């Protein structure tokens, strides 16, 4: 057992789970009762350290529960009990309980600051004076020497509050779902996690995201189409329609196209009518054409509008993707495109300035059949962040944004490249000494 200290903080007993496992559990009279098989903790939320509530002891091949109140002393050599007898009733996991060896040690967790999946190679426990708590994790791969695991020679563990566990145990899911850290990540980061997760891990990550439908839709927009299709295949038609109904119409159209043909109509029929119409329209175009790349949500105003009225239209378009709001399309009464005004020009103009005095009267545009290369070259040549898509009568049918062009231009194998390390910004966390803990009121008697 070692001592832990932070600047100005008192030292506390610290022990690693790897030191404890299989150590003898000894009764007060000196008899060996069994061997330590696991430690039980209770998850109390993201701002508290999980408290050790008991032990799982192997007694003659049977797993028995020992409450933390019955432990007199615990170190790397043995566990001393305060009594001579052990309740011989078998261990049964209760709601909110997590087993450190079975559920955490050797399993992957989400390193939230780094937004990546990491293994827990060891677990550091600390006793700040009110009982043992799960304080830190060691996520470094152990060094090996001629095939044998070599000691770290000192631990560089990180605070437990930097991680989100993926335990997969239904009785602790409710505790982990409420106030979890996954929701603090960006949709693209969650998508990366899902693409690197196995089926069990991915299911649990999705379960956390499912509580926020808008976030769930954003995540599916960021997923690789193949991965998204696999995940959607495990969901019901109602669930799939719910996700696609909140996605950008162009991304939803791509997702519907990936569904089994026998399933497409059922899912489309369950989607909101407006979204269904947009998706069906987009599915009529080649996916690598301007029509397949475009968003059908377009911000527009009449030629009689002022700068203030155009900005008001942008402000009211809260459901549209921000990239599509960079330009306002000026239309005639018949809906024909006669100009485009950038949001920057609008902001720099007097509010009463007529939009016809601000707009570009000959905007670059493409037809729905224009291919990806043509769209990309035009946007590069004219330094465009968006480009309107028009039909033969010059009616605006959609808009292509630069992020859509970039996404379509990146080769699939590039997406598999290892990304550059993200800067990790650690949130300030409390030392376990400031932890407010609670105990299970039934912790001592499980019958």
CSV table of C-alpha atoms in Angstrom, one decimal:
chain,number,residue,atom,x,y,z
A,1,UNK,CA,0.0,0.0,0.0
A,2,UNK,CA,1.3,3.5,-0.9
A,3,UNK,CA,0.4,7.0,0.1
A,4,UNK,CA,-1.1,9.6,-2.2
A,5,UNK,CA,-0.7,13.3,-2.0
A,6,UNK,CA,-1.6,16.4,-3.9
A,7,UNK,CA,-0.3,20.0,-3.4
A,8,UNK,CA,-1.4,21.0,0.1
A,9,UNK,CA,-3.5,17.9,0.6
A,10,UNK,CA,-2.9,15.2,3.3
A,11,UNK,CA,-1.6,11.8,2.2
A,12,UNK,CA,-4.1,9.0,1.9
A,13,UNK,CA,-3.7,5.2,1.7
A,14,UNK,CA,-3.7,4.0,-2.0
A,15,UNK,CA,-3.9,0.5,-3.3
A,16,UNK,CA,-4.2,-1.0,-6.8
A,17,UNK,CA,-6.8,-3.6,-7.6
A,18,UNK,CA,-4.1,-5.8,-9.2
A,19,UNK,CA,-2.5,-6.1,-5.7
A,20,UNK,CA,-5.7,-7.1,-4.1
A,21,UNK,CA,-7.2,-9.8,-6.3
A,22,UNK,CA,-6.8,-13.4,-5.0
A,23,UNK,CA,-5.4,-12.1,-1.7
A,24,UNK,CA,-6.6,-14.1,1.3
A,25,UNK,CA,-9.6,-12.9,3.3
A,26,UNK,CA,-9.0,-13.6,6.9
A,27,UNK,CA,-11.5,-13.7,9.8
A,28,UNK,CA,-10.8,-12.0,13.0
A,29,UNK,CA,-9.7,-15.2,14.7
A,30,UNK,CA,-7.0,-15.7,12.0
A,31,UNK,CA,-8.8,-18.3,9.9
A,32,UNK,CA,-8.6,-17.9,6.1
A,33,UNK,CA,-12.2,-17.6,4.9
A,34,UNK,CA,-11.4,-17.5,1.2
A,35,UNK,CA,-9.8,-15.3,-1.5
A,36,UNK,CA,-10.8,-11.9,-2.8
A,37,UNK,CA,-12.5,-12.4,-6.1
A,38,UNK,CA,-13.8,-8.8,-6.8
A,39,UNK,CA,-14.6,-5.4,-5.3
A,40,UNK,CA,-18.1,-3.8,-5.5
A,41,UNK,CA,-18.6,-0.1,-6.0
A,42,UNK,CA,-21.6,2.0,-6.4
A,43,UNK,CA,-21.8,4.7,-9.1
A,44,UNK,CA,-23.1,7.9,-7.6
A,45,UNK,CA,-22.9,10.3,-10.6
A,46,UNK,CA,-20.2,12.0,-12.7
A,47,UNK,CA,-19.1,14.4,-9.9
A,48,UNK,CA,-18.4,11.8,-7.3
A,49,UNK,CA,-15.9,9.0,-6.9
A,50,UNK,CA,-17.6,5.5,-6.8
A,51,UNK,CA,-17.5,4.1,-3.2
A,52,UNK,CA,-16.5,0.6,-2.4
A,53,UNK,CA,-19.6,-1.0,-0.8
A,54,UNK,CA,-18.4,-4.6,-0.4
A,55,UNK,CA,-16.3,-7.5,-1.5
A,56,UNK,CA,-17.0,-10.7,-3.5
A,57,UNK,CA,-15.1,-13.5,-1.8
A,58,UNK,CA,-14.4,-16.9,-3.3
A,59,UNK,CA,-15.2,-19.4,-0.5
A,60,UNK,CA,-14.7,-23.0,-1.7
A,61,UNK,CA,-15.7,-22.2,-5.2
A,62,UNK,CA,-18.7,-20.2,-4.2
A,63,UNK,CA,-19.0,-16.4,-4.5
A,64,UNK,CA,-20.0,-14.7,-1.3
A,65,UNK,CA,-20.8,-11.1,-0.4
A,66,UNK,CA,-19.0,-9.3,2.4
A,67,UNK,CA,-20.2,-5.8,3.3
A,68,UNK,CA,-17.6,-3.0,3.6
A,69,UNK,CA,-18.7,-2.5,7.2
A,70,UNK,CA,-17.4,-5.9,8.0
A,71,UNK,CA,-13.8,-5.1,6.8
A,72,UNK,CA,-11.3,-4.1,9.5
A,73,UNK,CA,-8.2,-3.8,7.3
A,74,UNK,CA,-7.4,-4.0,3.6
A,75,UNK,CA,-3.9,-3.9,2.0
A,76,UNK,CA,-1.9,-5.6,-0.8
A,77,UNK,CA,-1.3,-8.7,1.3
A,78,UNK,CA,-4.6,-9.6,2.8
A,79,UNK,CA,-8.1,-8.5,3.8
A,80,UNK,CA,-8.9,-8.6,7.5
A,81,UNK,CA,-12.5,-9.0,8.7
A,82,UNK,CA,-13.9,-7.5,11.9
A,83,UNK,CA,-15.8,-10.8,12.6
A,84,UNK,CA,-15.1,-14.5,12.8
A,85,UNK,CA,-18.0,-15.6,10.6
A,86,UNK,CA,-19.0,-14.9,7.0
A,87,UNK,CA,-22.6,-14.9,5.7
A,88,UNK,CA,-22.6,-17.9,3.4
A,89,UNK,CA,-25.4,-16.6,1.1
A,90,UNK,CA,-24.3,-16.3,-2.5
A,91,UNK,CA,-23.5,-12.9,-4.0
A,92,UNK,CA,-26.3,-11.3,-6.2
A,93,UNK,CA,-25.6,-8.0,-7.8
A,94,UNK,CA,-27.9,-5.1,-6.9
A,95,UNK,CA,-29.0,-2.2,-9.0
A,96,UNK,CA,-26.3,0.4,-9.4
A,97,UNK,CA,-23.5,-2.0,-8.4
A,98,UNK,CA,-20.4,-2.4,-10.5
A,99,UNK,CA,-17.8,-5.1,-10.1
A,100,UNK,CA,-14.3,-3.7,-10.6
A,101,UNK,CA,-12.6,-6.9,-11.9
A,102,UNK,CA,-15.5,-8.2,-13.9
A,103,UNK,CA,-16.8,-4.9,-15.3
A,104,UNK,CA,-13.9,-2.5,-15.5
A,105,UNK,CA,-10.4,-4.1,-15.2
A,106,UNK,CA,-9.2,-5.1,-18.7
A,107,UNK,CA,-12.3,-3.5,-20.3
A,108,UNK,CA,-12.5,-0.4,-22.5
A,109,UNK,CA,-13.8,2.9,-21.3
A,110,UNK,CA,-14.3,6.3,-22.9
A,111,UNK,CA,-11.5,8.7,-22.2
A,112,UNK,CA,-13.7,11.8,-22.4
A,113,UNK,CA,-11.0,14.5,-22.8
A,114,UNK,CA,-9.3,12.6,-25.5
A,115,UNK,CA,-12.6,11.3,-27.0
A,116,UNK,CA,-11.2,7.8,-27.5
A,117,UNK,CA,-11.7,4.2,-26.2
A,118,UNK,CA,-9.0,3.1,-23.8
A,119,UNK,CA,-8.3,-0.1,-21.7
A,120,UNK,CA,-8.3,0.0,-18.0
A,121,UNK,CA,-5.1,-1.9,-17.2
A,122,UNK,CA,-5.3,-1.2,-13.5
A,123,UNK,CA,-7.5,0.5,-11.0
A,124,UNK,CA,-6.3,2.8,-8.2
A,125,UNK,CA,-8.3,2.9,-4.9
A,126,UNK,CA,-7.9,5.6,-2.3
A,127,UNK,CA,-9.1,6.0,1.2
A,128,UNK,CA,-9.5,9.7,2.0
A,129,UNK,CA,-10.8,9.0,5.5
A,130,UNK,CA,-14.4,8.1,4.9
A,131,UNK,CA,-13.9,4.8,3.1
A,132,UNK,CA,-12.3,3.4,-0.1
A,133,UNK,CA,-13.2,5.0,-3.4
A,134,UNK,CA,-12.4,4.4,-7.0
A,135,UNK,CA,-10.0,7.3,-7.6
A,136,UNK,CA,-8.0,6.7,-10.7
A,137,UNK,CA,-7.4,4.4,-13.7
A,138,UNK,CA,-4.1,3.3,-15.3
A,139,UNK,CA,-4.7,3.1,-19.1
A,140,UNK,CA,-1.1,2.5,-20.1
A,141,UNK,CA,-0.4,-0.9,-21.8
A,142,UNK,CA,1.9,-2.9,-19.5
A,143,UNK,CA,5.4,-3.3,-20.8
A,144,UNK,CA,6.5,-6.8,-21.7
A,145,UNK,CA,9.8,-8.5,-21.2
A,146,UNK,CA,10.3,-11.8,-23.1
A,147,UNK,CA,6.5,-12.2,-23.2
A,148,UNK,CA,6.0,-11.6,-19.5
A,149,UNK,CA,4.3,-8.6,-18.1
A,150,UNK,CA,6.8,-6.2,-16.6
A,151,UNK,CA,6.0,-3.9,-13.7
A,152,UNK,CA,5.3,-0.2,-14.6
A,153,UNK,CA,7.9,0.9,-12.0
A,154,UNK,CA,5.4,3.4,-10.7
A,155,UNK,CA,1.9,4.4,-11.8
A,156,UNK,CA,0.7,7.3,-13.8
A,157,UNK,CA,-2.9,6.9,-13.2
A,158,UNK,CA,-5.5,9.5,-14.2
A,159,UNK,CA,-8.6,10.8,-12.4
A,160,UNK,CA,-11.7,8.6,-12.6
A,161,UNK,CA,-13.8,11.6,-13.5
A,162,UNK,CA,-12.0,11.7,-16.9
A,163,UNK,CA,-13.6,8.4,-18.0
A,164,UNK,CA,-17.0,7.1,-18.9
A,165,UNK,CA,-17.4,3.3,-18.2
A,166,UNK,CA,-18.9,0.9,-20.7
A,167,UNK,CA,-20.1,-1.8,-18.5
A,168,UNK,CA,-23.0,-3.3,-20.3
A,169,UNK,CA,-24.8,-4.4,-17.0
A,170,UNK,CA,-28.5,-3.5,-17.1
A,171,UNK,CA,-28.8,-3.0,-13.4
A,172,UNK,CA,-26.3,-0.1,-13.4
A,173,UNK,CA,-27.4,1.3,-16.7
A,174,UNK,CA,-29.9,3.7,-15.2
A,175,UNK,CA,-27.3,5.3,-13.0
A,176,UNK,CA,-24.8,5.6,-15.8
A,177,UNK,CA,-27.3,7.0,-18.3
A,178,UNK,CA,-28.3,9.9,-16.1
A,179,UNK,CA,-25.8,12.7,-16.3
A,180,UNK,CA,-23.3,10.7,-18.2
A,181,UNK,CA,-20.3,12.3,-19.9
A,182,UNK,CA,-21.0,11.1,-23.4
A,183,UNK,CA,-23.3,14.0,-24.0
A,184,UNK,CA,-20.4,16.4,-23.5
A,185,UNK,CA,-18.7,15.1,-26.7
A,186,UNK,CA,-19.2,16.5,-30.2
A,187,UNK,CA,-21.3,14.4,-32.6
A,188,UNK,CA,-18.2,13.7,-34.7
A,189,UNK,CA,-16.3,12.4,-31.7
A,190,UNK,CA,-19.2,10.1,-30.7
A,191,UNK,CA,-19.3,8.8,-34.3
A,192,UNK,CA,-15.6,8.0,-34.1
A,193,UNK,CA,-16.1,6.1,-30.9
A,194,UNK,CA,-18.9,4.1,-32.5
A,195,UNK,CA,-16.8,3.3,-35.5
A,196,UNK,CA,-14.1,1.9,-33.2
A,197,UNK,CA,-16.4,0.1,-30.8
A,198,UNK,CA,-17.5,-3.5,-30.8
A,199,UNK,CA,-21.2,-4.4,-30.9
A,200,UNK,CA,-21.6,-4.4,-27.1
A,201,UNK,CA,-19.7,-1.1,-26.7
A,202,UNK,CA,-21.5,0.5,-29.6
A,203,UNK,CA,-24.9,-0.6,-28.2
A,204,UNK,CA,-24.1,1.1,-24.9
A,205,UNK,CA,-22.8,4.3,-26.4
A,206,UNK,CA,-26.0,4.5,-28.6
A,207,UNK,CA,-28.1,3.9,-25.5
A,208,UNK,CA,-26.6,6.9,-23.9
A,209,UNK,CA,-27.1,9.0,-27.0
A,210,UNK,CA,-30.7,7.8,-27.5
A,211,UNK,CA,-31.8,9.9,-24.6
A,212,UNK,CA,-31.1,13.0,-26.7
A,213,UNK,CA,-32.8,12.6,-30.1
A,214,UNK,CA,-31.2,15.7,-31.7
A,215,UNK,CA,-27.7,14.5,-30.6
A,216,UNK,CA,-28.5,11.0,-31.9
A,217,UNK,CA,-29.4,12.4,-35.3
A,218,UNK,CA,-26.3,14.5,-35.4
A,219,UNK,CA,-24.2,11.4,-34.6
A,220,UNK,CA,-25.7,9.4,-37.4
A,221,UNK,CA,-25.0,12.3,-39.8
A,222,UNK,CA,-21.3,11.9,-39.0
A,223,UNK,CA,-21.1,8.1,-39.2
A,224,UNK,CA,-19.5,6.2,-42.1
A,225,UNK,CA,-22.5,5.0,-44.2
A,226,UNK,CA,-21.5,1.4,-43.8
A,227,UNK,CA,-21.4,1.7,-40.0
A,228,UNK,CA,-24.6,3.7,-39.9
A,229,UNK,CA,-26.3,1.0,-41.9
A,230,UNK,CA,-25.2,-1.7,-39.5
A,231,UNK,CA,-26.5,0.2,-36.5
A,232,UNK,CA,-29.8,1.0,-38.2
A,233,UNK,CA,-30.2,-2.6,-39.0
A,234,UNK,CA,-30.4,-3.4,-35.3
A,235,UNK,CA,-33.1,-0.8,-34.7
A,236,UNK,CA,-36.9,-1.0,-35.2
A,237,UNK,CA,-38.6,0.7,-38.1
A,238,UNK,CA,-40.1,3.3,-35.7
A,239,UNK,CA,-36.7,4.0,-34.2
A,240,UNK,CA,-35.0,4.4,-37.6
A,241,UNK,CA,-37.7,6.7,-38.8
A,242,UNK,CA,-37.3,8.8,-35.7
A,243,UNK,CA,-33.6,9.2,-36.2
A,244,UNK,CA,-33.9,9.9,-40.0
A,245,UNK,CA,-36.7,12.4,-39.4
A,246,UNK,CA,-34.3,14.6,-37.4
A,247,UNK,CA,-31.3,14.3,-39.7
A,248,UNK,CA,-30.4,16.6,-42.6
A,249,UNK,CA,-32.5,15.5,-45.5
A,250,UNK,CA,-29.5,14.7,-47.7
A,251,UNK,CA,-27.9,12.5,-45.0
A,252,UNK,CA,-31.3,10.9,-44.4
A,253,UNK,CA,-31.6,10.1,-48.1
A,254,UNK,CA,-28.2,8.5,-48.1
A,255,UNK,CA,-29.2,6.4,-45.1
A,256,UNK,CA,-32.5,5.3,-46.6
A,257,UNK,CA,-30.7,4.3,-49.8
A,258,UNK,CA,-28.5,2.0,-47.7
A,259,UNK,CA,-31.5,0.2,-46.1
A,260,UNK,CA,-32.8,-3.1,-47.5
A,261,UNK,CA,-35.2,-2.4,-50.3
A,262,UNK,CA,-38.0,-4.3,-48.5
A,263,UNK,CA,-37.6,-1.9,-45.5
A,264,UNK,CA,-37.3,1.5,-47.3
A,265,UNK,CA,-41.0,2.0,-47.9
A,266,UNK,CA,-41.9,1.1,-44.3
A,267,UNK,CA,-39.4,3.6,-42.9
A,268,UNK,CA,-40.4,6.3,-45.3
A,269,UNK,CA,-44.0,5.9,-44.4
A,270,UNK,CA,-43.2,6.4,-40.7
A,271,UNK,CA,-41.2,9.6,-41.3
A,272,UNK,CA,-42.7,13.1,-40.9
A,273,UNK,CA,-44.4,14.1,-44.2
A,274,UNK,CA,-42.2,17.1,-44.8
A,275,UNK,CA,-39.0,15.2,-44.3
A,276,UNK,CA,-40.3,12.2,-46.3
A,277,UNK,CA,-40.9,14.6,-49.3
A,278,UNK,CA,-37.4,16.0,-49.1
A,279,UNK,CA,-35.8,12.6,-48.9
A,280,UNK,CA,-37.7,11.1,-51.8
A,281,UNK,CA,-36.8,14.2,-53.9
A,282,UNK,CA,-33.1,13.7,-53.1
A,283,UNK,CA,-33.2,10.0,-53.7
A,284,UNK,CA,-34.1,10.8,-57.4
A,285,UNK,CA,-30.6,12.2,-58.0
A,286,UNK,CA,-27.2,10.5,-58.4
A,287,UNK,CA,-25.5,10.7,-55.0
A,288,UNK,CA,-22.3,12.1,-56.6
A,289,UNK,CA,-24.1,14.9,-58.5
A,290,UNK,CA,-25.1,18.4,-57.3
A,291,UNK,CA,-28.7,17.1,-56.8
A,292,UNK,CA,-27.4,14.3,-54.6
A,293,UNK,CA,-25.1,16.5,-52.6
A,294,UNK,CA,-27.5,19.4,-52.1
A,295,UNK,CA,-29.7,20.4,-49.2
A,296,UNK,CA,-33.2,21.2,-50.2
A,297,UNK,CA,-33.5,23.7,-47.3
A,298,UNK,CA,-32.7,27.1,-48.8
A,299,UNK,CA,-32.9,30.6,-47.2
A,300,UNK,CA,-34.5,33.1,-49.6
A,301,UNK,CA,-36.2,36.5,-49.7
A,302,UNK,CA,-38.1,38.7,-52.1
A,303,UNK,CA,-36.3,41.3,-54.2
A,304,UNK,CA,-38.2,44.0,-52.3
A,305,UNK,CA,-36.6,43.0,-49.0
A,306,UNK,CA,-34.2,45.1,-47.0
A,307,UNK,CA,-31.0,44.0,-45.3
A,308,UNK,CA,-32.8,43.8,-42.0
A,309,UNK,CA,-35.6,41.6,-43.4
A,310,UNK,CA,-33.0,39.3,-45.0
A,311,UNK,CA,-31.2,38.9,-41.7
A,312,UNK,CA,-34.5,38.3,-39.9
A,313,UNK,CA,-35.1,35.4,-42.3
A,314,UNK,CA,-31.7,34.0,-41.5
A,315,UNK,CA,-32.4,34.3,-37.7
A,316,UNK,CA,-35.8,32.5,-38.0
A,317,UNK,CA,-34.3,29.5,-39.9
A,318,UNK,CA,-33.3,27.7,-36.8
A,319,UNK,CA,-33.8,24.2,-38.1
A,320,UNK,CA,-31.5,24.7,-41.1
A,321,UNK,CA,-27.8,23.7,-41.1
A,322,UNK,CA,-25.6,26.8,-40.3
A,323,UNK,CA,-23.5,26.2,-43.5
A,324,UNK,CA,-26.6,26.8,-45.6
A,325,UNK,CA,-27.3,30.2,-44.0
A,326,UNK,CA,-24.2,31.9,-45.3
A,327,UNK,CA,-26.0,33.4,-48.3
A,328,UNK,CA,-29.6,34.6,-48.9
A,329,UNK,CA,-31.0,33.8,-52.3
A,330,UNK,CA,-33.1,36.6,-53.8
A,331,UNK,CA,-36.1,35.4,-55.8
A,332,UNK,CA,-38.6,37.0,-58.1
A,333,UNK,CA,-42.4,36.5,-57.4
A,334,UNK,CA,-42.2,33.5,-59.8
A,335,UNK,CA,-39.4,32.0,-57.7
A,336,UNK,CA,-36.6,32.6,-60.2
A,337,UNK,CA,-33.1,33.3,-58.8
A,338,UNK,CA,-31.9,36.9,-59.5
A,339,UNK,CA,-29.2,37.3,-56.9
A,340,UNK,CA,-27.4,36.1,-53.9
A,341,UNK,CA,-26.3,38.2,-50.8
A,342,UNK,CA,-23.8,37.1,-48.3
A,343,UNK,CA,-24.6,37.3,-44.6
A,344,UNK,CA,-21.4,39.4,-44.1
A,345,UNK,CA,-22.5,42.0,-46.6
A,346,UNK,CA,-25.9,42.1,-44.9
A,347,UNK,CA,-24.3,42.6,-41.5
A,348,UNK,CA,-22.1,45.4,-42.8
A,349,UNK,CA,-25.0,47.3,-44.5
A,350,UNK,CA,-27.5,49.7,-43.0
A,351,UNK,CA,-30.7,47.9,-42.0
A,352,UNK,CA,-32.8,49.8,-44.5
A,353,UNK,CA,-30.6,49.1,-47.5
A,354,UNK,CA,-32.5,47.3,-50.2
A,355,UNK,CA,-31.1,43.9,-50.8
A,356,UNK,CA,-30.9,44.5,-54.6
A,357,UNK,CA,-28.2,47.1,-53.8
A,358,UNK,CA,-26.2,44.4,-51.9
A,359,UNK,CA,-26.6,41.2,-53.8
A,360,UNK,CA,-24.5,39.6,-56.5
A,361,UNK,CA,-26.7,39.9,-59.5
A,362,UNK,CA,-25.0,37.1,-61.5
A,363,UNK,CA,-24.4,34.4,-58.9
A,364,UNK,CA,-22.5,31.2,-59.8
A,365,UNK,CA,-25.0,28.3,-60.0
A,366,UNK,CA,-25.2,24.7,-61.1
A,367,UNK,CA,-27.9,22.3,-62.3
A,368,UNK,CA,-28.8,19.1,-60.4
A,369,UNK,CA,-26.9,16.9,-62.9
A,370,UNK,CA,-23.5,18.7,-62.4
A,371,UNK,CA,-21.0,16.2,-61.2
A,372,UNK,CA,-18.8,16.5,-58.0
A,373,UNK,CA,-15.7,17.7,-59.9
A,374,UNK,CA,-17.6,20.5,-61.7
A,375,UNK,CA,-19.1,21.6,-58.4
A,376,UNK,CA,-15.8,21.5,-56.6
A,377,UNK,CA,-13.9,23.4,-59.3
A,378,UNK,CA,-16.5,26.2,-59.4
A,379,UNK,CA,-16.5,26.5,-55.6
A,380,UNK,CA,-12.7,26.7,-55.6
A,381,UNK,CA,-12.4,29.1,-58.5
A,382,UNK,CA,-14.9,31.5,-57.1
A,383,UNK,CA,-14.1,31.0,-53.4
A,384,UNK,CA,-17.6,29.8,-52.6
A,385,UNK,CA,-18.8,28.3,-49.3
A,386,UNK,CA,-22.2,27.5,-50.9
A,387,UNK,CA,-23.5,27.2,-54.4
A,388,UNK,CA,-27.2,27.2,-55.4
A,389,UNK,CA,-28.6,24.4,-57.5
A,390,UNK,CA,-31.3,25.5,-60.0
A,391,UNK,CA,-33.6,23.8,-62.5
A,392,UNK,CA,-34.0,24.7,-66.2
A,393,UNK,CA,-36.3,27.6,-65.2
A,394,UNK,CA,-33.7,29.0,-62.8
A,395,UNK,CA,-35.8,28.0,-59.8
A,396,UNK,CA,-33.6,27.2,-56.7
A,397,UNK,CA,-34.1,23.5,-55.8
A,398,UNK,CA,-31.3,23.3,-53.3
A,399,UNK,CA,-27.9,24.4,-52.2
A,400,UNK,CA,-24.5,22.6,-52.0
A,401,UNK,CA,-22.3,23.5,-49.1
A,402,UNK,CA,-18.5,23.2,-49.0
A,403,UNK,CA,-18.6,20.6,-46.2
A,404,UNK,CA,-20.7,18.4,-48.4
A,405,UNK,CA,-18.2,18.7,-51.2
A,406,UNK,CA,-15.2,18.0,-48.9
A,407,UNK,CA,-16.9,14.9,-47.4
A,408,UNK,CA,-17.7,13.5,-50.9
A,409,UNK,CA,-14.2,14.3,-52.1
A,410,UNK,CA,-12.2,12.5,-49.4
A,411,UNK,CA,-11.3,8.9,-50.4
A,412,UNK,CA,-12.8,6.2,-48.2
A,413,UNK,CA,-9.3,4.9,-47.2
A,414,UNK,CA,-8.4,8.4,-45.9
A,415,UNK,CA,-11.2,8.2,-43.4
A,416,UNK,CA,-9.4,5.2,-41.9
A,417,UNK,CA,-6.2,7.1,-41.2
A,418,UNK,CA,-5.2,7.5,-37.6
A,419,UNK,CA,-6.2,11.1,-36.7
A,420,UNK,CA,-3.7,13.5,-35.2
A,421,UNK,CA,-3.8,13.6,-31.4
A,422,UNK,CA,-6.4,16.0,-30.1
A,423,UNK,CA,-5.2,18.5,-27.4
A,424,UNK,CA,-6.5,17.2,-24.1
A,425,UNK,CA,-8.0,19.8,-21.9
A,426,UNK,CA,-8.5,18.3,-18.4
A,427,UNK,CA,-11.5,19.6,-16.5
A,428,UNK,CA,-10.8,20.6,-12.9
A,429,UNK,CA,-11.7,17.7,-10.7
A,430,UNK,CA,-11.9,17.3,-7.0
A,431,UNK,CA,-9.5,15.3,-5.0
A,432,UNK,CA,-11.2,12.4,-3.3
A,433,UNK,CA,-10.9,14.2,0.0
A,434,UNK,CA,-13.6,16.5,-1.1
A,435,UNK,CA,-15.9,13.8,-2.4
A,436,UNK,CA,-19.4,13.6,-0.9
A,437,UNK,CA,-20.3,10.0,-0.6
A,438,UNK,CA,-23.4,8.1,0.3
A,439,UNK,CA,-23.8,4.5,1.4
A,440,UNK,CA,-26.3,1.9,0.5
A,441,UNK,CA,-28.8,1.8,3.3
A,442,UNK,CA,-29.0,-1.9,2.9
A,443,UNK,CA,-25.3,-2.5,2.3
A,444,UNK,CA,-24.6,-4.7,5.3
A,445,UNK,CA,-27.6,-7.0,5.0
A,446,UNK,CA,-28.5,-8.2,1.5
A,447,UNK,CA,-31.3,-10.5,2.6
